[in-house]
Short mmCIF file of C-alpha atoms in Angstrom, two decimals:
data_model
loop_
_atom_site.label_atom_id
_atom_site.label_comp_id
_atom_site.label_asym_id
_atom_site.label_seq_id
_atom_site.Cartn_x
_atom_site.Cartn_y
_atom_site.Cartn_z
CA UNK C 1 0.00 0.00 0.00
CA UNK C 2 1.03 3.46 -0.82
CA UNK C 3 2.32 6.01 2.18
CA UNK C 4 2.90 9.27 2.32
CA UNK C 5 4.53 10.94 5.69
CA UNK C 6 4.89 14.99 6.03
CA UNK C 7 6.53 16.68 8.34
CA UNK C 8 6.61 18.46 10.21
CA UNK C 9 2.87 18.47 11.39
CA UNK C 10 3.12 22.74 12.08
CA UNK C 11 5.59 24.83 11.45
CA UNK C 12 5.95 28.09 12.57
CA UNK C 13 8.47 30.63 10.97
CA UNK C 14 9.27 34.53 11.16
CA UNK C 15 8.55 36.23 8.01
CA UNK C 16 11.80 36.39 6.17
CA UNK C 17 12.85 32.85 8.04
CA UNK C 18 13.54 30.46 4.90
CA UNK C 19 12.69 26.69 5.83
CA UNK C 20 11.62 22.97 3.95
CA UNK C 21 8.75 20.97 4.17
CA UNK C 22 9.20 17.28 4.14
CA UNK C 23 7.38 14.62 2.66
CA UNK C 24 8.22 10.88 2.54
CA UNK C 25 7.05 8.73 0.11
CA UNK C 26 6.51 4.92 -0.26
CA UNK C 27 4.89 3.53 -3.32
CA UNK C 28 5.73 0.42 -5.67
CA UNK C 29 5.58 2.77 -9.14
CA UNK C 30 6.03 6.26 -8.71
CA UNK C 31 4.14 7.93 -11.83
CA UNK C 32 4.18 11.80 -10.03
CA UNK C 33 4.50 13.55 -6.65
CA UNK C 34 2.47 16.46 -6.31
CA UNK C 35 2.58 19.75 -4.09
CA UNK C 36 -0.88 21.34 -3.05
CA UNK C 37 -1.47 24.61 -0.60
CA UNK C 38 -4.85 24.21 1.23
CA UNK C 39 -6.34 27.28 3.09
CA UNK C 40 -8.68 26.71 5.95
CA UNK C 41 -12.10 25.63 4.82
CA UNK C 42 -11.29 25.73 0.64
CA UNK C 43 -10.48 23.05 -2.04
CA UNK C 44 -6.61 22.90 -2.32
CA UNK C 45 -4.82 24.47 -4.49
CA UNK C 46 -2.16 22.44 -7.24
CA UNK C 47 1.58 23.83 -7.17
CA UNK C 48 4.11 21.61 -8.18
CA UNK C 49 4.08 18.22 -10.16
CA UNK C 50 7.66 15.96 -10.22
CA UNK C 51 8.26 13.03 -12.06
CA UNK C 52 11.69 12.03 -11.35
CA UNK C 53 14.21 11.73 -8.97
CA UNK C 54 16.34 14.95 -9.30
CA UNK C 55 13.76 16.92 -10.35
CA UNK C 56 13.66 20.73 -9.15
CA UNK C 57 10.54 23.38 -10.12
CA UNK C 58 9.95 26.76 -8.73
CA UNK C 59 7.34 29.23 -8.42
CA UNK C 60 8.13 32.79 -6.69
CA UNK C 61 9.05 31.60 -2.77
CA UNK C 62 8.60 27.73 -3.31
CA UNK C 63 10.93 25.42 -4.68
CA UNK C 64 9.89 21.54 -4.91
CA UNK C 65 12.63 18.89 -5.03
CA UNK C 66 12.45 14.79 -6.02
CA UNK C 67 14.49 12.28 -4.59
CA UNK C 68 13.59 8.50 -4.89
CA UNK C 69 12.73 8.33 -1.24
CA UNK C 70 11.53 12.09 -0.25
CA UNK C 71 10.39 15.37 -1.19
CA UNK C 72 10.97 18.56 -0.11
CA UNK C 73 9.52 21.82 -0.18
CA UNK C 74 11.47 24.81 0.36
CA UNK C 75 9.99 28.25 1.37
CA UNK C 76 12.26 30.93 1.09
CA UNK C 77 11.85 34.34 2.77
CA UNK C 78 7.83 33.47 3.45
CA UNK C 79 5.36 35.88 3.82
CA UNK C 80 2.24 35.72 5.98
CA UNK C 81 0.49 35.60 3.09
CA UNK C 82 2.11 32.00 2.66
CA UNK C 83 1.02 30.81 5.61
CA UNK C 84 -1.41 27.58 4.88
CA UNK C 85 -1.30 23.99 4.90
CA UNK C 86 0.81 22.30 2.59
CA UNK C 87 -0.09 18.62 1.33
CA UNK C 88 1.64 16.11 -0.68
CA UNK C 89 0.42 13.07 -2.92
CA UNK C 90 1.86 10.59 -4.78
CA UNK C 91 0.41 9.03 -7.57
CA UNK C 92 1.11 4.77 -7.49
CA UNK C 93 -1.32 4.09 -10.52
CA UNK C 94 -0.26 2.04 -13.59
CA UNK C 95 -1.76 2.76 -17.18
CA UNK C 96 -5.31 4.41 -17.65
CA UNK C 97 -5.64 4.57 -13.63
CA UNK C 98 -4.95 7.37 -11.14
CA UNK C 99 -4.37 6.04 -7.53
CA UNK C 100 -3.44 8.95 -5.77
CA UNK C 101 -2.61 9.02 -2.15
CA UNK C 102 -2.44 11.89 -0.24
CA UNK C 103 -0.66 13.05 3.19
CA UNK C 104 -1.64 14.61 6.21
CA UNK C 105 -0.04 18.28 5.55
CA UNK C 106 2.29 20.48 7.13
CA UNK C 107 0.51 23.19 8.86
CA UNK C 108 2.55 26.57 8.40
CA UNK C 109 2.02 30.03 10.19
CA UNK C 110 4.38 32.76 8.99
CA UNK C 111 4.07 35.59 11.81
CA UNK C 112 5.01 39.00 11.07
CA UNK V 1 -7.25 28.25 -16.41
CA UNK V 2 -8.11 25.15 -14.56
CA UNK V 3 -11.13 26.20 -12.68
CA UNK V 4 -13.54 23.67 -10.72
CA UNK V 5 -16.61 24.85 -9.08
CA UNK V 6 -18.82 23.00 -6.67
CA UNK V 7 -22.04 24.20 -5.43
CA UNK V 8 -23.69 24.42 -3.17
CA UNK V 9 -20.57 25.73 -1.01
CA UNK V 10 -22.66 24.66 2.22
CA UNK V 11 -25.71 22.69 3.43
CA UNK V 12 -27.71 22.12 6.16
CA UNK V 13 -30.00 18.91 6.08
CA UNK V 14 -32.46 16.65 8.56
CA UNK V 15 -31.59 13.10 8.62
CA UNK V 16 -32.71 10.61 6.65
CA UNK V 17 -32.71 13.35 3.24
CA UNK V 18 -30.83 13.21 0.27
CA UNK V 19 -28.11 16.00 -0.78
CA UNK V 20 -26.98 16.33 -4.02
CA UNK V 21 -23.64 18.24 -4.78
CA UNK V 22 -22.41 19.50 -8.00
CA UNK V 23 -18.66 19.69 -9.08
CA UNK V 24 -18.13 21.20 -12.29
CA UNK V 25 -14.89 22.21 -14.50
CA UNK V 26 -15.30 25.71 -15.82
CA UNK V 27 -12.63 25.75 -18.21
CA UNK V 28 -11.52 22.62 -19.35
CA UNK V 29 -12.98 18.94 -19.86
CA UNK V 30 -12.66 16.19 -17.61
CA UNK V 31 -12.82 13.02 -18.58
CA UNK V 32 -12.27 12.12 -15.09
CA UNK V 33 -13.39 13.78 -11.43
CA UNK V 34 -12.62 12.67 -8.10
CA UNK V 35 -14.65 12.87 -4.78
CA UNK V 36 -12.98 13.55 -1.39
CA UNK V 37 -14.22 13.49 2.27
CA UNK V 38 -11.90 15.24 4.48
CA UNK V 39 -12.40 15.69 8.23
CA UNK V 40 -10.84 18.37 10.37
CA UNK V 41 -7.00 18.14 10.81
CA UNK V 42 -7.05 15.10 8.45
CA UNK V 43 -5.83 14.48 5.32
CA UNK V 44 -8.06 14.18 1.89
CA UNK V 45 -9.73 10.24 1.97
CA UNK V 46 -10.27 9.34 -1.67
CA UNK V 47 -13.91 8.32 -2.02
CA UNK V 48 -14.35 7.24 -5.41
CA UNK V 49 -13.57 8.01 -9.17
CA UNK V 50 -15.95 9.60 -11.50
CA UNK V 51 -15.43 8.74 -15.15
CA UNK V 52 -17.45 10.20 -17.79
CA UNK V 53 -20.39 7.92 -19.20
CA UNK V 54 -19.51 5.05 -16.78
CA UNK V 55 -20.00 3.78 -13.18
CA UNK V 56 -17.51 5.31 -10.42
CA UNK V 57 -14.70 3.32 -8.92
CA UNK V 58 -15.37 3.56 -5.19
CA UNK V 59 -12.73 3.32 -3.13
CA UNK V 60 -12.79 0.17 -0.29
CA UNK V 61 -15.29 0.65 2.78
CA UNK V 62 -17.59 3.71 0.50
CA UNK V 63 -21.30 2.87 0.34
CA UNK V 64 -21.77 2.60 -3.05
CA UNK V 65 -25.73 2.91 -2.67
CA UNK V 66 -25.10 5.57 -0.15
CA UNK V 67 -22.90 7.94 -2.09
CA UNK V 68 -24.60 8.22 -5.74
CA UNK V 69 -21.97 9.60 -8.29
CA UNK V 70 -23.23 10.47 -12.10
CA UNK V 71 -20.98 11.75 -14.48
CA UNK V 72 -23.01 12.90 -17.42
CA UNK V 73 -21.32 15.69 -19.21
CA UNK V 74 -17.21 15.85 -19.60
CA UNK V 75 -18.10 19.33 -16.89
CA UNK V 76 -20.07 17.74 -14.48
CA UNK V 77 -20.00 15.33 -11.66
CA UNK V 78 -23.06 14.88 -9.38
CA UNK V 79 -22.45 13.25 -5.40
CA UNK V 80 -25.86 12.41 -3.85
CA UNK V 81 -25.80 11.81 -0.38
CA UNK V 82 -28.47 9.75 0.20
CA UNK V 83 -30.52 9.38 3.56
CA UNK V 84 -28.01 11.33 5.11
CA UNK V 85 -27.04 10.55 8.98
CA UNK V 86 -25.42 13.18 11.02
CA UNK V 87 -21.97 10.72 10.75
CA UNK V 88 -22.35 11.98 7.14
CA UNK V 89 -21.48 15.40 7.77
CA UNK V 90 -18.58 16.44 6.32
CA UNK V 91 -16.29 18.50 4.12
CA UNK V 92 -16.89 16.94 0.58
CA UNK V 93 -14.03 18.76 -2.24
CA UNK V 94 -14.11 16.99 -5.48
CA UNK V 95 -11.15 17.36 -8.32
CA UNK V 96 -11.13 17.07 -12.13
CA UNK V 97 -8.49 16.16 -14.23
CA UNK V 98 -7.89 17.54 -17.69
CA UNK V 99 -9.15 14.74 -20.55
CA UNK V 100 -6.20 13.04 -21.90
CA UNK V 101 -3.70 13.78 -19.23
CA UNK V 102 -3.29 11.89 -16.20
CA UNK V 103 -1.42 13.61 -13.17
CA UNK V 104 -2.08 17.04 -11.32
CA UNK V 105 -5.90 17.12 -10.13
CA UNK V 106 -7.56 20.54 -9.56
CA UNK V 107 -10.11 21.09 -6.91
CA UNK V 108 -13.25 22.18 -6.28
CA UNK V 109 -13.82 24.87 -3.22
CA UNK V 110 -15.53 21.95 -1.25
CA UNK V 111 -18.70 21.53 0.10
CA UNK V 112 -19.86 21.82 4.10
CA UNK V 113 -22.50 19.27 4.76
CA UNK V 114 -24.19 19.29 8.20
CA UNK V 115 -26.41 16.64 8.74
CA UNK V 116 -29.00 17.73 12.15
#
């Protein structure tokens, strides 16, 4: 069975205080590992997708790496405005099927 | 681009009623749509897989006869909630997936069900 671990559960950073997310990752076929921000009572919200070990992407303050074993995000210089909680899934399907699993997110509060 | 709606964004319902929720993709078609329980502080629990002009995949321990998916338009899945219990209440989100690609899924706003 697929498993996804994030951590840490919360995290709590000064604005300006650059940090990484963790998420570990066990599945027999990796097809992609995705990033998602969720705010408090919405849908989340896609950010990153990786599909190989090695594998970097950006976008403004985030920065998603791939290894075979782990992902990270990396939040540099947050702003409150960042602060949410972050999930990752993997997807362990084969073919014409999406099995996605999902983790339990790392809550993150950026104060002022 | 990538824009999934769901209404409504919150009910209210007496047990033993039905609730039917829509999830929609505003911009693109999808082949494929997803439906998601999630309760507080946990993680998203897949419920079951909505593919266009065929029976969902439920995922292992979902009421199939309970939680009534229809997916008749490449825009639009239906989840009907049938004789709803108060253990039923819930923060449904459901996703879409662009036709013809398989990987990130974009999500709805979610739906607030209270069952009294």
């Amino acid at each position: 069975e697929d498993q996804v671990t994030q951590s840490p559960e919360a995290l709590r950073l000064q604005e300006g205080e650059s940090s990484s997310l963790n998420c570990s990752y066990t599945v027999s076929g990796l097809r992609g590992l995705f990033w998602y921000r969720q705010d408090p009572g919405k849908g989340p919200e896609f950010l990153f997708t990786l599909y190989s070990a090695g594998e970097e992407k950006e976008k403004e303050r985030l920065k998603a790496t791939l290894t075979k074993k782990e992902s990270f995000l990396h939040i540099t210089a947050p702003k409150p405005e960042d602060s949410a909680t972050y999930l990752c899934a993997v997807d362990g399907g084969s073919g014409g099927y999406q099995k996605v699993t999902f983790g339990t997110g790392t809550k993150l509060q950026v104060i002022p | 681009g990538a824009v999934v709606s769901q209404h409504p964004s919150w009910v209210i319902c007496k047990s033993g009623t039905s609730v039917k929720i829509e999830c929609r993709s505003l911009d693109f078609q999808a082949t494929t749509m997803f439906w998601y329980r999630q309760f507080p502080k946990q993680s998203l629990m897949l419920m079951a897989t909505s593919n266009e002009g065929s029976k969902a995949t439920y995922e292992q321990g979902v009421e199939k006869d309970k939680f009534l998916i229809n997916h008749a338009s490449l825009t639009l899945s239906t989840l009907t909630v049938t004789s709803a219990h108060p253990e039923d209440s819930s923060f449904y989100i459901c996703s879409a997936q662009r036709t013809g690609v398989i990987g990130e899924q974009y999500f709805g706003p979610g739906t607030r069900l209270t069952v009294t």
